[in-house]
Each structure stands twice: as structure tokens, then as C-alpha cells.
mmCIF file of C-alpha atoms in Angstrom:
data_model
loop_
_atom_site.group_PDB
_atom_site.id
_atom_site.type_symbol
_atom_site.label_atom_id
_atom_site.label_comp_id
_atom_site.label_asym_id
_atom_site.label_seq_id
_atom_site.Cartn_x
_atom_site.Cartn_y
_atom_site.Cartn_z
ATOM 1 C CA UNK Z 1 -9.097 -2.453 6.503
ATOM 2 C CA UNK Z 2 -5.973 -3.190 8.111
ATOM 3 C CA UNK Z 3 -2.629 -1.807 8.986
ATOM 4 C CA UNK Z 4 1.350 -0.858 7.191
ATOM 5 C CA UNK Z 5 3.368 -3.216 8.026
ATOM 6 C CA UNK Z 6 3.353 -5.266 11.040
ATOM 7 C CA UNK Z 7 6.811 -5.827 12.479
ATOM 8 C CA UNK Z 8 7.071 -3.746 14.752
ATOM 9 C CA UNK Z 9 9.135 -4.414 18.062
ATOM 10 C CA UNK Z 10 7.197 -1.942 20.071
ATOM 11 C CA UNK Z 11 3.928 -4.033 18.981
ATOM 12 C CA UNK Z 12 4.943 -7.061 21.464
ATOM 13 C CA UNK Z 13 3.081 -7.468 24.403
ATOM 14 C CA UNK Z 14 0.905 -4.516 23.301
ATOM 15 C CA UNK Z 15 -0.924 -5.782 20.337
ATOM 16 C CA UNK Z 16 1.068 -8.808 20.197
ATOM 17 C CA UNK Z 17 0.861 -11.624 22.618
ATOM 18 C CA UNK Z 18 4.063 -11.758 24.966
ATOM 19 C CA UNK Z 19 6.090 -14.923 24.055
ATOM 20 C CA UNK Z 20 4.601 -14.959 20.692
ATOM 21 C CA UNK Z 21 6.923 -15.670 18.331
ATOM 22 C CA UNK Z 22 8.024 -13.264 15.581
ATOM 23 C CA UNK Z 23 7.368 -15.617 12.351
ATOM 24 C CA UNK Z 24 3.688 -15.878 13.685
ATOM 25 C CA UNK Z 25 2.502 -12.505 14.398
ATOM 26 C CA UNK Z 26 1.804 -12.705 10.785
ATOM 27 C CA UNK Z 27 -1.555 -15.122 11.519
ATOM 28 C CA UNK Z 28 -2.028 -13.191 14.429
ATOM 29 C CA UNK Z 29 -2.280 -9.498 12.604
ATOM 30 C CA UNK Z 30 -4.308 -11.471 9.764
ATOM 31 C CA UNK Z 31 -6.961 -13.137 11.981
ATOM 32 C CA UNK Z 32 -8.096 -9.890 13.877
ATOM 33 C CA UNK Z 33 -7.481 -7.917 10.960
ATOM 34 C CA UNK Z 34 -8.997 -7.963 6.530
ATOM 35 C CA UNK Z 35 -5.845 -6.532 5.174
ATOM 36 C CA UNK Z 36 -2.015 -5.688 5.509
ATOM 37 C CA UNK Z 37 0.479 -3.468 3.437
ATOM 38 C CA UNK Z 38 3.548 -5.004 2.320
ATOM 39 C CA UNK Z 39 6.200 -1.882 3.325
ATOM 40 C CA UNK Z 40 9.493 -4.383 3.614
ATOM 41 C CA UNK Z 41 8.949 -4.187 -0.810
ATOM 42 C CA UNK Z 42 9.758 -0.315 -0.637
ATOM 43 C CA UNK Z 43 12.981 -0.343 1.006
ATOM 44 C CA UNK Z 44 14.236 -3.485 -1.054
ATOM 45 C CA UNK Z 45 13.559 -6.618 -2.884
ATOM 46 C CA UNK Z 46 12.313 -9.305 -1.386
ATOM 47 C CA UNK Z 47 12.687 -13.114 -1.482
ATOM 48 C CA UNK Z 48 10.844 -15.344 -3.705
ATOM 49 C CA UNK Z 49 9.531 -17.376 -0.742
ATOM 50 C CA UNK Z 50 9.060 -14.459 1.004
ATOM 51 C CA UNK Z 51 5.798 -13.898 -1.011
ATOM 52 C CA UNK Z 52 5.142 -17.285 -0.597
ATOM 53 C CA UNK Z 53 5.227 -17.870 2.832
ATOM 54 C CA UNK Z 54 3.204 -14.529 3.796
ATOM 55 C CA UNK Z 55 0.384 -16.169 1.440
ATOM 56 C CA UNK Z 56 -0.065 -19.039 3.500
ATOM 57 C CA UNK Z 57 0.553 -17.703 6.506
ATOM 58 C CA UNK Z 58 -2.993 -15.839 6.342
ATOM 59 C CA UNK Z 59 -6.820 -16.918 5.467
ATOM 60 C CA UNK Z 60 -8.241 -17.483 2.337
ATOM 61 C CA UNK Z 61 -10.421 -14.208 2.118
ATOM 62 C CA UNK Z 62 -7.402 -11.718 3.157
ATOM 63 C CA UNK Z 63 -5.263 -9.104 0.680
ATOM 64 C CA UNK Z 64 -2.084 -7.688 0.421
ATOM 65 C CA UNK Z 65 -1.441 -4.046 -0.518
ATOM 66 C CA UNK Z 66 2.093 -4.263 -1.772
ATOM 67 C CA UNK Z 67 4.333 -1.128 -1.813
ATOM 68 C CA UNK Z 68 6.716 -0.201 -4.972
ATOM 69 C CA UNK Z 69 9.855 -0.178 -4.205
ATOM 70 C CA UNK Z 70 11.092 3.824 -3.302
ATOM 71 C CA UNK Z 71 13.969 2.815 -5.476
ATOM 72 C CA UNK Z 72 11.438 3.773 -8.679
ATOM 73 C CA UNK Z 73 10.015 6.561 -7.150
ATOM 74 C CA UNK Z 74 12.734 8.225 -4.583
ATOM 75 C CA UNK Z 75 16.011 6.904 -5.938
ATOM 76 C CA UNK Z 76 15.217 6.910 -9.778
ATOM 77 C CA UNK Z 77 12.287 9.485 -9.493
ATOM 78 C CA UNK Z 78 10.125 7.496 -11.849
ATOM 79 C CA UNK Z 79 12.995 7.853 -14.697
ATOM 80 C CA UNK Z 80 14.833 5.543 -16.626
ATOM 81 C CA UNK Z 81 13.158 2.651 -14.366
ATOM 82 C CA UNK Z 82 12.525 -0.547 -17.224
ATOM 83 C CA UNK Z 83 14.895 -2.317 -15.182
ATOM 84 C CA UNK Z 84 13.361 -1.543 -12.410
ATOM 85 C CA UNK Z 85 10.564 -2.234 -12.625
ATOM 86 C CA UNK Z 86 11.143 -5.493 -14.407
ATOM 87 C CA UNK Z 87 13.406 -6.990 -11.147
ATOM 88 C CA UNK Z 88 10.657 -5.968 -8.647
ATOM 89 C CA UNK Z 89 7.376 -7.551 -11.197
ATOM 90 C CA UNK Z 90 10.478 -10.577 -11.258
ATOM 91 C CA UNK Z 91 11.398 -10.719 -7.390
ATOM 92 C CA UNK Z 92 8.289 -12.857 -6.065
ATOM 93 C CA UNK Z 93 4.526 -10.458 -5.209
ATOM 94 C CA UNK Z 94 2.674 -11.989 -7.707
ATOM 95 C CA UNK Z 95 2.918 -15.462 -6.422
ATOM 96 C CA UNK Z 96 0.535 -14.049 -4.063
ATOM 97 C CA UNK Z 97 -2.480 -14.926 -6.909
ATOM 98 C CA UNK Z 98 -5.478 -13.687 -5.487
ATOM 99 C CA UNK Z 99 -4.646 -12.138 -2.376
ATOM 100 C CA UNK Z 100 -2.984 -9.540 -4.126
ATOM 101 C CA UNK Z 101 -4.264 -6.335 -3.765
ATOM 102 C CA UNK Z 102 -3.323 -2.625 -5.490
ATOM 103 C CA UNK Z 103 -0.013 -1.628 -5.708
ATOM 104 C CA UNK Z 104 0.597 1.419 -3.671
ATOM 105 C CA UNK Z 105 3.177 4.304 -5.358
ATOM 106 C CA UNK Z 106 4.556 6.689 -2.794
ATOM 107 C CA UNK Z 107 6.093 9.793 -3.926
ATOM 108 C CA UNK Z 108 9.035 11.446 -2.125
ATOM 109 C CA UNK Z 109 8.043 14.875 -0.441
ATOM 110 C CA UNK Z 110 10.523 16.311 -3.370
ATOM 111 C CA UNK Z 111 9.240 15.174 -6.266
ATOM 112 C CA UNK Z 112 6.783 18.156 -7.487
ATOM 113 C CA UNK Z 113 3.813 17.567 -10.189
ATOM 114 C CA UNK Z 114 5.014 16.850 -13.527
ATOM 115 C CA UNK Z 115 2.770 16.070 -15.956
ATOM 116 C CA UNK Z 116 4.918 14.861 -18.319
ATOM 117 C CA UNK Z 117 6.684 12.867 -16.611
ATOM 118 C CA UNK Z 118 3.687 10.627 -14.407
ATOM 119 C CA UNK Z 119 1.927 10.649 -17.868
ATOM 120 C CA UNK Z 120 4.206 8.319 -18.614
ATOM 121 C CA UNK Z 121 5.106 6.028 -15.008
ATOM 122 C CA UNK Z 122 1.624 6.045 -15.546
ATOM 123 C CA UNK Z 123 1.198 4.405 -18.500
ATOM 124 C CA UNK Z 124 4.481 1.835 -17.548
ATOM 125 C CA UNK Z 125 2.007 0.379 -14.810
ATOM 126 C CA UNK Z 126 1.337 -2.813 -15.802
ATOM 127 C CA UNK Z 127 -2.854 -3.576 -15.522
ATOM 128 C CA UNK Z 128 -3.067 -7.036 -15.542
ATOM 129 C CA UNK Z 129 -0.625 -9.979 -13.457
ATOM 130 C CA UNK Z 130 -0.292 -11.348 -16.924
ATOM 131 C CA UNK Z 131 1.186 -7.801 -18.433
ATOM 132 C CA UNK Z 132 3.733 -7.725 -15.102
ATOM 133 C CA UNK Z 133 4.596 -10.564 -16.119
ATOM 134 C CA UNK Z 134 5.727 -10.175 -19.678
ATOM 135 C CA UNK Z 135 7.682 -7.004 -18.112
ATOM 136 C CA UNK Z 136 9.284 -9.072 -15.588
ATOM 137 C CA UNK Z 137 10.811 -11.367 -17.834
ATOM 138 C CA UNK Z 138 12.633 -8.435 -18.964
ATOM 139 C CA UNK Z 139 15.076 -8.296 -15.209
ATOM 140 C CA UNK Z 140 18.116 -7.453 -15.041
ATOM 141 C CA UNK Z 141 20.733 -10.482 -14.985
ATOM 142 C CA UNK Z 142 21.478 -9.172 -11.316
ATOM 143 C CA UNK Z 143 17.879 -11.189 -10.477
ATOM 144 C CA UNK Z 144 19.338 -14.293 -11.623
ATOM 145 C CA UNK Z 145 18.405 -16.956 -9.370
ATOM 146 C CA UNK Z 146 15.776 -14.216 -7.296
ATOM 147 C CA UNK Z 147 13.003 -14.970 -10.096
ATOM 148 C CA UNK Z 148 9.102 -16.479 -9.056
ATOM 149 C CA UNK Z 149 7.748 -19.386 -10.524
ATOM 150 C CA UNK Z 150 4.803 -17.395 -10.866
ATOM 151 C CA UNK Z 151 5.592 -15.609 -13.554
ATOM 152 C CA UNK Z 152 5.158 -19.103 -15.693
ATOM 153 C CA UNK Z 153 1.922 -18.635 -15.615
ATOM 154 C CA UNK Z 154 0.154 -15.907 -13.991
ATOM 155 C CA UNK Z 155 -3.365 -15.024 -15.217
ATOM 156 C CA UNK Z 156 -5.120 -11.711 -16.806
ATOM 157 C CA UNK Z 157 -6.464 -10.873 -13.102
ATOM 158 C CA UNK Z 158 -6.953 -7.223 -13.032
ATOM 159 C CA UNK Z 159 -3.634 -5.174 -11.328
ATOM 160 C CA UNK Z 160 -4.595 -2.218 -9.409
ATOM 161 C CA UNK Z 161 -2.509 0.721 -8.533
ATOM 162 C CA UNK Z 162 -2.750 3.669 -5.760
ATOM 163 C CA UNK Z 163 -0.538 6.846 -5.312
ATOM 164 C CA UNK Z 164 0.133 8.639 -2.362
ATOM 165 C CA UNK Z 165 1.737 12.443 -3.412
ATOM 166 C CA UNK Z 166 3.700 14.435 -0.783
ATOM 167 C CA UNK Z 167 4.869 17.800 -2.991
ATOM 168 C CA UNK Z 168 2.482 20.086 -2.252
ATOM 169 C CA UNK Z 169 2.705 21.398 -5.904
ATOM 170 C CA UNK Z 170 0.419 19.107 -6.433
ATOM 171 C CA UNK Z 171 -2.809 20.656 -4.329
ATOM 172 C CA UNK Z 172 -1.852 22.990 -6.666
ATOM 173 C CA UNK Z 173 -2.308 21.536 -9.922
ATOM 174 C CA UNK Z 174 -5.138 18.607 -7.779
ATOM 175 C CA UNK Z 175 -7.806 18.786 -11.099
ATOM 176 C CA UNK Z 176 -5.150 18.258 -13.511
ATOM 177 C CA UNK Z 177 -3.517 15.095 -11.254
ATOM 178 C CA UNK Z 178 -6.921 13.631 -10.751
ATOM 179 C CA UNK Z 179 -8.039 13.665 -14.208
ATOM 180 C CA UNK Z 180 -4.380 12.219 -15.170
ATOM 181 C CA UNK Z 181 -5.518 9.068 -12.776
ATOM 182 C CA UNK Z 182 -8.378 8.495 -14.249
ATOM 183 C CA UNK Z 183 -7.491 8.546 -17.476
ATOM 184 C CA UNK Z 184 -4.906 5.663 -16.536
ATOM 185 C CA UNK Z 185 -7.387 4.505 -13.952
ATOM 186 C CA UNK Z 186 -5.182 4.547 -11.314
ATOM 187 C CA UNK Z 187 -6.999 5.407 -7.841
ATOM 188 C CA UNK Z 188 -5.759 8.878 -5.833
ATOM 189 C CA UNK Z 189 -4.531 7.796 -1.823
ATOM 190 C CA UNK Z 190 -6.474 10.130 0.324
ATOM 191 C CA UNK Z 191 -3.942 10.366 3.213
ATOM 192 C CA UNK Z 192 -4.112 11.490 6.681
ATOM 193 C CA UNK Z 193 -0.942 12.969 7.700
ATOM 194 C CA UNK Z 194 -1.759 15.606 10.283
ATOM 195 C CA UNK Z 195 -1.368 18.480 7.806
ATOM 196 C CA UNK Z 196 1.846 17.561 7.165
ATOM 197 C CA UNK Z 197 1.594 15.894 3.373
ATOM 198 C CA UNK Z 198 -1.060 16.951 0.508
ATOM 199 C CA UNK Z 199 -4.692 15.932 1.205
ATOM 200 C CA UNK Z 200 -6.085 15.024 -1.845
ATOM 201 C CA UNK Z 201 -9.547 12.813 -1.525
ATOM 202 C CA UNK Z 202 -10.619 12.516 -5.121
ATOM 203 C CA UNK Z 203 -12.125 9.409 -6.680
ATOM 204 C CA UNK Z 204 -10.629 8.326 -9.877
ATOM 205 C CA UNK Z 205 -11.012 4.543 -10.330
ATOM 206 C CA UNK Z 206 -12.943 1.717 -9.347
ATOM 207 C CA UNK Z 207 -11.906 1.668 -5.493
ATOM 208 C CA UNK Z 208 -10.769 3.970 -3.008
ATOM 209 C CA UNK Z 209 -7.504 3.849 -1.334
ATOM 210 C CA UNK Z 210 -6.586 5.861 2.176
ATOM 211 C CA UNK Z 211 -3.756 5.965 4.643
ATOM 212 C CA UNK Z 212 -3.682 6.973 8.314
ATOM 213 C CA UNK Z 213 -0.568 8.578 9.735
ATOM 214 C CA UNK Z 214 -2.055 9.798 12.352
ATOM 215 C CA UNK Z 215 -4.645 12.938 12.800
ATOM 216 C CA UNK Z 216 -3.151 15.530 15.199
ATOM 217 C CA UNK Z 217 0.400 14.137 15.360
ATOM 218 C CA UNK Z 218 2.112 12.324 12.466
ATOM 219 C CA UNK Z 219 2.458 8.327 13.009
ATOM 220 C CA UNK Z 220 1.869 8.656 16.406
ATOM 221 C CA UNK Z 221 -1.919 10.224 17.303
ATOM 222 C CA UNK Z 222 -4.327 7.197 17.554
ATOM 223 C CA UNK Z 223 -8.243 8.042 16.667
ATOM 224 C CA UNK Z 224 -10.532 9.136 18.944
ATOM 225 C CA UNK Z 225 -14.292 8.657 18.705
ATOM 226 C CA UNK Z 226 -14.985 11.423 15.976
ATOM 227 C CA UNK Z 227 -11.735 10.802 14.148
ATOM 228 C CA UNK Z 228 -13.240 7.398 13.697
ATOM 229 C CA UNK Z 229 -16.827 8.650 12.891
ATOM 230 C CA UNK Z 230 -14.907 10.474 9.577
ATOM 231 C CA UNK Z 231 -13.090 7.423 8.305
ATOM 232 C CA UNK Z 232 -16.415 5.176 8.840
ATOM 233 C CA UNK Z 233 -18.452 7.574 7.037
ATOM 234 C CA UNK Z 234 -15.545 8.195 3.706
ATOM 235 C CA UNK Z 235 -15.071 3.727 4.150
ATOM 236 C CA UNK Z 236 -19.260 3.811 4.253
ATOM 237 C CA UNK Z 237 -19.389 6.160 1.489
ATOM 238 C CA UNK Z 238 -17.451 4.586 -1.240
ATOM 239 C CA UNK Z 239 -19.005 0.863 -0.147
ATOM 240 C CA UNK Z 240 -22.336 2.483 -0.797
ATOM 241 C CA UNK Z 241 -21.164 3.857 -4.347
ATOM 242 C CA UNK Z 242 -20.289 0.031 -5.253
ATOM 243 C CA UNK Z 243 -16.307 0.528 -5.085
ATOM 244 C CA UNK Z 244 -14.206 -1.010 -3.236
ATOM 245 C CA UNK Z 245 -12.236 0.741 -0.367
ATOM 246 C CA UNK Z 246 -9.402 0.487 1.464
ATOM 247 C CA UNK Z 247 -7.694 2.256 4.473
ATOM 248 C CA UNK Z 248 -4.464 1.404 6.191
ATOM 249 C CA UNK Z 249 -3.348 2.797 9.746
ATOM 250 C CA UNK Z 250 0.311 3.682 10.188
ATOM 251 C CA UNK Z 251 -0.062 5.265 13.366
ATOM 252 C CA UNK Z 252 2.574 2.646 14.476
ATOM 253 C CA UNK Z 253 4.882 4.860 16.486
ATOM 254 C CA UNK Z 254 2.120 4.583 19.868
ATOM 255 C CA UNK Z 255 0.950 0.856 18.934
ATOM 256 C CA UNK Z 256 -2.384 2.898 17.925
ATOM 257 C CA UNK Z 257 -3.009 1.271 14.566
ATOM 258 C CA UNK Z 258 -3.911 -2.400 15.213
ATOM 259 C CA UNK Z 259 -5.940 -0.877 18.138
ATOM 260 C CA UNK Z 260 -7.984 1.825 15.597
ATOM 261 C CA UNK Z 261 -8.238 -0.665 12.524
ATOM 262 C CA UNK Z 262 -10.285 -3.024 14.537
ATOM 263 C CA UNK Z 263 -12.680 -0.398 15.990
ATOM 264 C CA UNK Z 264 -12.987 0.709 12.278
ATOM 265 C CA UNK Z 265 -13.771 -2.433 11.575
ATOM 266 C CA UNK Z 266 -16.028 -3.325 13.899
ATOM 267 C CA UNK Z 267 -18.184 -0.133 13.236
ATOM 268 C CA UNK Z 268 -18.577 -1.373 9.672
ATOM 269 C CA UNK Z 269 -19.518 -4.454 10.621
ATOM 270 C CA UNK Z 270 -22.472 -3.311 12.589
ATOM 271 C CA UNK Z 271 -25.968 -3.061 9.889
#
């Protein structure tokens, strides 16, 4: 359990102690949480050195989820993406090693359900670190000098994927979408978005993934005791069934995300 991103100026003096260097914020967050989503990768390709620095800033049992580039999901809209996919995997995320958890692919609100397009995209996703490294070797020329050394010896470690959808047509095709995800072993993200976007709570992989954007006001509202009760039950249900479960709070506007995540961690730590 954790938060979506960790660099938020309005968290300073609220969650982060006053005077804490920005360079130490990930270390501080990692001492209070079990995981974070790296969301800078959604906006642009990150430098190889950044992935190494983040890996070395957190404890051994910490996990990162990594958000796939919007260039693939929002600009290219899942089509003609061989080069961009290779560039993404070449950029350095495999250097996270065993601290790399699921990859999150968030589809735009304007992308409707298209089974053929989605099937092709899901089939392209590499299922191991070694397969991702093989894909990365087809990176574009512009990646020269921006490629991670981790590509040389990527292991056959599994690589998991989860997809968050936002177009209402996915609710209309929820059964077909769940079946498609299950066929590819990809998780359906359970998204709490205050009713703005579809909430499709289906188990389609060997793990479960939730994103909590706020249950009353998107990105703003915190979770009260009743709200935390629901997500504790959701987590325990998956864990009791033998599945890994990930939950990331993204209600960051009023600095609720880290405190709600810590509250849920505390609840699950109880017998």
C-alpha cells in the first residue's frame, strides 16, 4: 500500500517535515509506506540514473509500481507503439530489479472499448524482465546515451501489468473486458473516482490493483472510517484468497493520500 507519486510541494510541512530536503522525500515516504507509484514516467521518459537513485533510496522490501507513458496510451492511443514501447523499457526501469512491481497503464477517458486494439496491446506487453530487455534492444536512435545498463543481464523475473480504464463503454463491455484481461493475465484496476469514471472490480490476474482517487470528491476527499473499512475488506479479501494486492492513494490535493495510506497499513497490520 502506498501513494501515487511523492513529489508534491503542498505536502511539505504537512506530511514531510519542514526543512526536509526534496532529495530525501522518497526516503522519508518509504519509511512510512510499503510502495509508491512512479508517475513521472507517465509524463516523460526518465533518465537511467534516476531509476538507480530511486532504487537505492528505499528499503530492500519496498516495491515500486511504474506508470506507463501517456505517449503510448494518450497520444498514440495504443497504436503504432513498437518504438515508444522499446524506448520506455530501454529508459532504465529494469534497473529497479526486484523492487519493480506492476506496471500501470492508464487509458484516456476518450479511448472507447475496442477489443481488437486492446487485444493487440495486451499481447505486446512483455511478461518477464528478460522479455522487456529484448524489446528494449529495438529502441529508437534518439535513445543513444539514455539506455540503462540493466538491459545486459535482465533475469527471467515475472513482470506484471494492470490497466485502468476511463471511458464509459468499458462498463457496457465489462464481461468481455474482464475476459480479455484474464486471457492475457493482466489485472483490471479497481478505481475509486467519486463516480467520475468506471469502477470495474474484477479479478483477472494473480494479483489485484486499486487506485483510490477519492470517494466523494476526485483527488480531494480523504477516506473516513467507513471508507477505510471498505478498502480494508477489499485488501483482506484478496490476501485471504492468496493474491498479492496493491492499493495506491491518489487523493493528494489536501494531503490526504499519505495519511490514508498509513491508516490502511495500520489496519492491515492488526491480527
